């Protein structure tokens, strides 16, 4: 159990049978009446966000999340096969379990798999990945006065915006959180 006074961004709690993560919180002490905690909670499974108010000192169950390091070994049909790096067991995950990061998933990549009650909640990819550009238009010298961008397709099939000087076959670093080009490798 965790007290509403101990809420911080990133704390996971269990409400109505599902896991919620605290995004924002605000302790409010009105001049009249008792104090309360206004929170913004994000459902880890569905991604929906709600605002909820708790009395100060109210206790709620804290979610005990298990994080394990797994390596993506291969893709089998619609399933992605991961190997647990400690027990060497294989687990199969679908696109919906992996989320939007599936477009940067490459064989041999190590990820953190977060689970609760033996149910996979999310897959955390590294913040930056290095991928090869497989297709992009050639940049023309003098095409722009300031830094312009163009679309580039990566080896995993993802499309990101890159500077005009990037050519096919180059390895670039991409931020997986906001799909931004970080630099050449």
CSV table of N, CA and C in Angstrom, one decimal, residues 48-132:
chain,number,residue,atom,x,y,z
A,48,UNK,N,-4.8,5.3,-21.8
A,48,UNK,CA,-5.8,6.4,-21.5
A,48,UNK,C,-5.3,7.2,-20.2
A,49,UNK,N,-5.7,8.5,-20.2
A,49,UNK,CA,-5.3,9.4,-19.1
A,49,UNK,C,-6.5,9.9,-18.4
A,50,UNK,N,-6.5,9.9,-17.1
A,50,UNK,CA,-7.7,10.4,-16.3
A,50,UNK,C,-7.1,11.3,-15.2
A,51,UNK,N,-8.0,12.2,-14.7
A,51,UNK,CA,-7.7,13.0,-13.6
A,51,UNK,C,-8.5,12.4,-12.4
A,52,UNK,N,-7.8,12.3,-11.3
A,52,UNK,CA,-8.5,11.7,-10.1
A,52,UNK,C,-8.0,12.4,-8.9
A,53,UNK,N,-8.9,12.6,-7.9
A,53,UNK,CA,-8.6,13.2,-6.6
A,53,UNK,C,-8.6,12.2,-5.5
A,54,UNK,N,-7.6,12.3,-4.6
A,54,UNK,CA,-7.5,11.4,-3.5
A,54,UNK,C,-7.5,12.3,-2.2
A,55,UNK,N,-8.1,11.8,-1.1
A,55,UNK,CA,-7.9,12.5,0.2
A,55,UNK,C,-6.4,12.4,0.6
A,56,UNK,N,-6.0,13.4,1.3
A,56,UNK,CA,-4.6,13.3,1.8
A,56,UNK,C,-4.4,12.2,2.8
A,57,UNK,N,-3.4,11.4,2.6
A,57,UNK,CA,-3.2,10.2,3.5
A,57,UNK,C,-4.0,9.0,3.1
A,58,UNK,N,-4.8,9.0,2.0
A,58,UNK,CA,-5.5,7.8,1.6
A,58,UNK,C,-4.5,6.8,1.0
A,59,UNK,N,-4.7,5.6,1.3
A,59,UNK,CA,-3.8,4.5,0.8
A,59,UNK,C,-4.5,3.8,-0.3
A,60,UNK,N,-3.6,3.4,-1.3
A,60,UNK,CA,-4.0,2.6,-2.4
A,60,UNK,C,-3.0,1.6,-2.7
A,61,UNK,N,-3.3,0.4,-3.3
A,61,UNK,CA,-2.3,-0.6,-3.5
A,61,UNK,C,-1.3,-0.2,-4.5
A,62,UNK,N,0.0,-0.4,-4.2
A,62,UNK,CA,1.0,-0.1,-5.2
A,62,UNK,C,1.3,-1.3,-6.1
A,63,UNK,N,1.5,-1.0,-7.3
A,63,UNK,CA,1.7,-2.1,-8.3
A,63,UNK,C,3.2,-2.5,-8.2
A,64,UNK,N,3.5,-3.8,-8.0
A,64,UNK,CA,4.8,-4.3,-8.1
A,64,UNK,C,5.1,-4.8,-9.5
A,65,UNK,N,5.9,-4.0,-10.2
A,65,UNK,CA,6.2,-4.3,-11.6
A,65,UNK,C,7.5,-5.0,-11.6
A,66,UNK,N,7.6,-6.0,-12.5
A,66,UNK,CA,8.8,-6.7,-12.7
A,66,UNK,C,9.4,-6.3,-14.0
A,67,UNK,N,10.7,-6.0,-14.0
A,67,UNK,CA,11.4,-5.5,-15.2
A,67,UNK,C,12.5,-6.6,-15.5
A,68,UNK,N,12.5,-7.1,-16.7
A,68,UNK,CA,13.5,-8.1,-17.1
A,68,UNK,C,14.1,-7.7,-18.4
A,69,UNK,N,15.4,-8.0,-18.6
A,69,UNK,CA,16.1,-7.7,-19.8
A,69,UNK,C,15.9,-8.9,-20.7
A,70,UNK,N,15.4,-8.6,-21.9
A,70,UNK,CA,15.2,-9.6,-22.9
A,70,UNK,C,15.9,-9.2,-24.2
A,71,UNK,N,16.2,-10.2,-25.0
A,71,UNK,CA,16.8,-9.9,-26.4
A,71,UNK,C,15.9,-10.4,-27.4
A,72,UNK,N,15.7,-9.6,-28.4
A,72,UNK,CA,14.8,-10.0,-29.6
A,72,UNK,C,15.6,-10.9,-30.4
A,73,UNK,N,15.2,-12.1,-30.6
A,73,UNK,CA,16.0,-13.1,-31.3
A,73,UNK,C,15.5,-13.2,-32.8
A,74,UNK,N,14.2,-13.3,-33.0
A,74,UNK,CA,13.6,-13.4,-34.4
A,74,UNK,C,12.1,-13.2,-34.4
A,75,UNK,N,11.6,-13.1,-35.6
A,75,UNK,CA,10.2,-12.9,-35.8
A,75,UNK,C,9.6,-14.1,-36.3
A,76,UNK,N,8.5,-14.6,-35.7
A,76,UNK,CA,7.8,-15.9,-36.2
A,76,UNK,C,6.4,-15.5,-36.5
A,77,UNK,N,6.1,-15.3,-37.8
A,77,UNK,CA,4.8,-14.9,-38.2
A,77,UNK,C,4.4,-13.5,-37.7
A,78,UNK,N,3.4,-13.4,-36.9
A,78,UNK,CA,3.0,-12.1,-36.3
A,78,UNK,C,3.6,-11.9,-34.9
A,79,UNK,N,4.3,-12.9,-34.4
A,79,UNK,CA,4.9,-12.9,-33.0
A,79,UNK,C,6.3,-12.5,-33.1
A,80,UNK,N,6.8,-11.8,-32.1
A,80,UNK,CA,8.2,-11.4,-31.9
A,80,UNK,C,8.7,-12.3,-30.8
A,81,UNK,N,9.8,-13.0,-31.0
A,81,UNK,CA,10.3,-14.0,-30.0
A,81,UNK,C,11.5,-13.3,-29.3
A,82,UNK,N,11.4,-13.3,-27.9
A,82,UNK,CA,12.4,-12.7,-27.1
A,82,UNK,C,12.9,-13.7,-26.2
A,83,UNK,N,14.2,-13.6,-25.9
A,83,UNK,CA,14.9,-14.5,-24.9
A,83,UNK,C,15.3,-13.8,-23.7
A,84,UNK,N,14.8,-14.3,-22.5
A,84,UNK,CA,15.2,-13.7,-21.2
A,84,UNK,C,16.7,-13.9,-21.0
A,85,UNK,N,17.4,-12.9,-20.7
A,85,UNK,CA,18.9,-12.9,-20.6
A,85,UNK,C,19.4,-13.6,-19.3
A,86,UNK,N,18.5,-13.8,-18.4
A,86,UNK,CA,18.9,-14.5,-17.1
A,86,UNK,C,18.5,-16.0,-17.1
A,87,UNK,N,17.3,-16.3,-17.6
A,87,UNK,CA,16.8,-17.7,-17.5
A,87,UNK,C,16.9,-18.4,-18.9
A,88,UNK,N,17.2,-17.7,-20.0
A,88,UNK,CA,17.2,-18.2,-21.3
A,88,UNK,C,15.9,-18.8,-21.8
A,89,UNK,N,14.8,-18.3,-21.2
A,89,UNK,CA,13.5,-18.8,-21.7
A,89,UNK,C,13.0,-17.9,-22.8
A,90,UNK,N,12.2,-18.5,-23.7
A,90,UNK,CA,11.7,-17.7,-24.8
A,90,UNK,C,10.3,-17.3,-24.5
A,91,UNK,N,10.0,-16.0,-24.9
A,91,UNK,CA,8.7,-15.4,-24.7
A,91,UNK,C,8.3,-14.9,-26.1
A,92,UNK,N,7.0,-15.0,-26.4
A,92,UNK,CA,6.4,-14.4,-27.6
A,92,UNK,C,5.5,-13.3,-27.3
A,93,UNK,N,5.8,-12.1,-28.0
A,93,UNK,CA,5.0,-10.9,-27.8
A,93,UNK,C,4.4,-10.5,-29.2
A,94,UNK,N,3.3,-9.8,-29.1
A,94,UNK,CA,2.6,-9.3,-30.3
A,94,UNK,C,2.9,-7.9,-30.5
A,95,UNK,N,2.5,-7.3,-31.7
A,95,UNK,CA,2.7,-5.9,-32.0
A,95,UNK,C,2.0,-5.0,-30.9
A,96,UNK,N,0.8,-5.4,-30.4
A,96,UNK,CA,0.1,-4.6,-29.5
A,96,UNK,C,0.8,-4.6,-28.1
A,97,UNK,N,1.5,-5.6,-27.7
A,97,UNK,CA,2.2,-5.7,-26.5
A,97,UNK,C,3.5,-4.8,-26.5
A,98,UNK,N,4.1,-4.8,-27.7
A,98,UNK,CA,5.3,-4.0,-27.8
A,98,UNK,C,5.0,-2.6,-28.0
A,99,UNK,N,4.0,-2.2,-28.7
A,99,UNK,CA,3.6,-0.8,-28.8
A,99,UNK,C,4.2,-0.2,-30.0
A,100,UNK,N,4.4,1.2,-30.0
A,100,UNK,CA,4.9,1.9,-31.1
A,100,UNK,C,6.3,1.7,-31.4
A,101,UNK,N,7.1,1.2,-30.4
A,101,UNK,CA,8.5,0.9,-30.6
A,101,UNK,C,8.8,-0.2,-31.5
A,102,UNK,N,7.8,-0.9,-32.0
A,102,UNK,CA,8.0,-2.1,-32.9
A,102,UNK,C,8.7,-1.7,-34.2
A,103,UNK,N,8.5,-0.4,-34.6
A,103,UNK,CA,9.2,0.0,-35.8
A,103,UNK,C,10.7,0.2,-35.7
A,104,UNK,N,11.2,0.2,-34.5
A,104,UNK,CA,12.7,0.3,-34.4
A,104,UNK,C,13.3,-1.0,-33.9
A,105,UNK,N,12.5,-2.1,-33.7
A,105,UNK,CA,13.0,-3.3,-33.2
A,105,UNK,C,13.8,-4.1,-34.2
A,106,UNK,N,15.0,-4.5,-33.8
A,106,UNK,CA,15.9,-5.1,-34.7
A,106,UNK,C,16.4,-6.4,-34.0
A,107,UNK,N,16.7,-7.4,-34.8
A,107,UNK,CA,17.1,-8.7,-34.2
A,107,UNK,C,18.4,-8.5,-33.5
A,108,UNK,N,18.5,-9.1,-32.3
A,108,UNK,CA,19.7,-8.9,-31.4
A,108,UNK,C,19.6,-7.8,-30.5
A,109,UNK,N,18.6,-6.9,-30.5
A,109,UNK,CA,18.4,-5.8,-29.7
A,109,UNK,C,17.9,-6.2,-28.3
A,110,UNK,N,18.6,-5.6,-27.3
A,110,UNK,CA,18.1,-5.9,-25.9
A,110,UNK,C,17.1,-4.8,-25.5
A,111,UNK,N,16.0,-5.3,-24.9
A,111,UNK,CA,15.0,-4.4,-24.4
A,111,UNK,C,14.6,-4.7,-23.0
A,112,UNK,N,13.9,-3.8,-22.3
A,112,UNK,CA,13.4,-4.1,-20.9
A,112,UNK,C,11.9,-4.4,-21.1
A,113,UNK,N,11.5,-5.6,-20.6
A,113,UNK,CA,10.1,-5.9,-20.6
A,113,UNK,C,9.5,-5.8,-19.2
A,114,UNK,N,8.5,-4.9,-19.1
A,114,UNK,CA,7.8,-4.6,-17.8
A,114,UNK,C,6.6,-5.5,-17.7
A,115,UNK,N,6.4,-6.2,-16.7
A,115,UNK,CA,5.2,-7.1,-16.5
A,115,UNK,C,4.7,-6.9,-15.1
A,116,UNK,N,3.4,-7.2,-15.0
A,116,UNK,CA,2.7,-7.1,-13.7
A,116,UNK,C,1.8,-8.3,-13.7
A,117,UNK,N,1.8,-9.1,-12.6
A,117,UNK,CA,1.0,-10.3,-12.5
A,117,UNK,C,1.1,-11.2,-13.7
A,118,UNK,N,2.4,-11.5,-14.1
A,118,UNK,CA,2.7,-12.3,-15.3
A,118,UNK,C,2.1,-11.9,-16.6
A,119,UNK,N,1.7,-10.6,-16.7
A,119,UNK,CA,1.1,-10.0,-17.9
A,119,UNK,C,2.0,-8.9,-18.3
A,120,UNK,N,2.4,-9.0,-19.6
A,120,UNK,CA,3.3,-7.9,-20.2
A,120,UNK,C,2.6,-6.6,-20.3
A,121,UNK,N,3.1,-5.6,-19.7
A,121,UNK,CA,2.5,-4.3,-19.8
A,121,UNK,C,3.1,-3.4,-20.9
A,122,UNK,N,4.4,-3.4,-21.0
A,122,UNK,CA,5.1,-2.6,-22.0
A,122,UNK,C,6.5,-3.1,-22.3
A,123,UNK,N,7.0,-2.7,-23.4
A,123,UNK,CA,8.4,-3.0,-23.8
A,123,UNK,C,9.1,-1.7,-23.9
A,124,UNK,N,10.2,-1.5,-23.2
A,124,UNK,CA,11.0,-0.3,-23.2
A,124,UNK,C,12.2,-0.5,-24.1
A,125,UNK,N,12.2,0.2,-25.2
A,125,UNK,CA,13.4,0.2,-26.1
A,125,UNK,C,14.5,1.1,-25.6
A,126,UNK,N,15.7,0.9,-26.0
A,126,UNK,CA,16.7,1.9,-25.7
A,126,UNK,C,16.3,3.3,-26.2
A,127,UNK,N,16.8,4.4,-25.5
A,127,UNK,CA,16.4,5.7,-25.9
A,127,UNK,C,16.9,6.1,-27.3
A,128,UNK,N,18.0,5.5,-27.7
A,128,UNK,CA,18.6,5.8,-29.1
A,128,UNK,C,19.0,4.5,-29.7
A,129,UNK,N,18.7,4.3,-31.0
A,129,UNK,CA,19.1,3.1,-31.7
A,129,UNK,C,19.9,3.6,-33.0
A,130,UNK,N,20.8,2.7,-33.4
A,130,UNK,CA,21.5,2.9,-34.7
A,130,UNK,C,21.0,2.0,-35.7
A,131,UNK,N,20.5,2.6,-36.8
A,131,UNK,CA,19.9,1.9,-37.9
A,131,UNK,C,20.5,2.4,-39.3
A,132,UNK,N,20.4,1.5,-40.3
A,132,UNK,CA,20.9,1.8,-41.6
A,132,UNK,C,19.8,2.4,-42.4
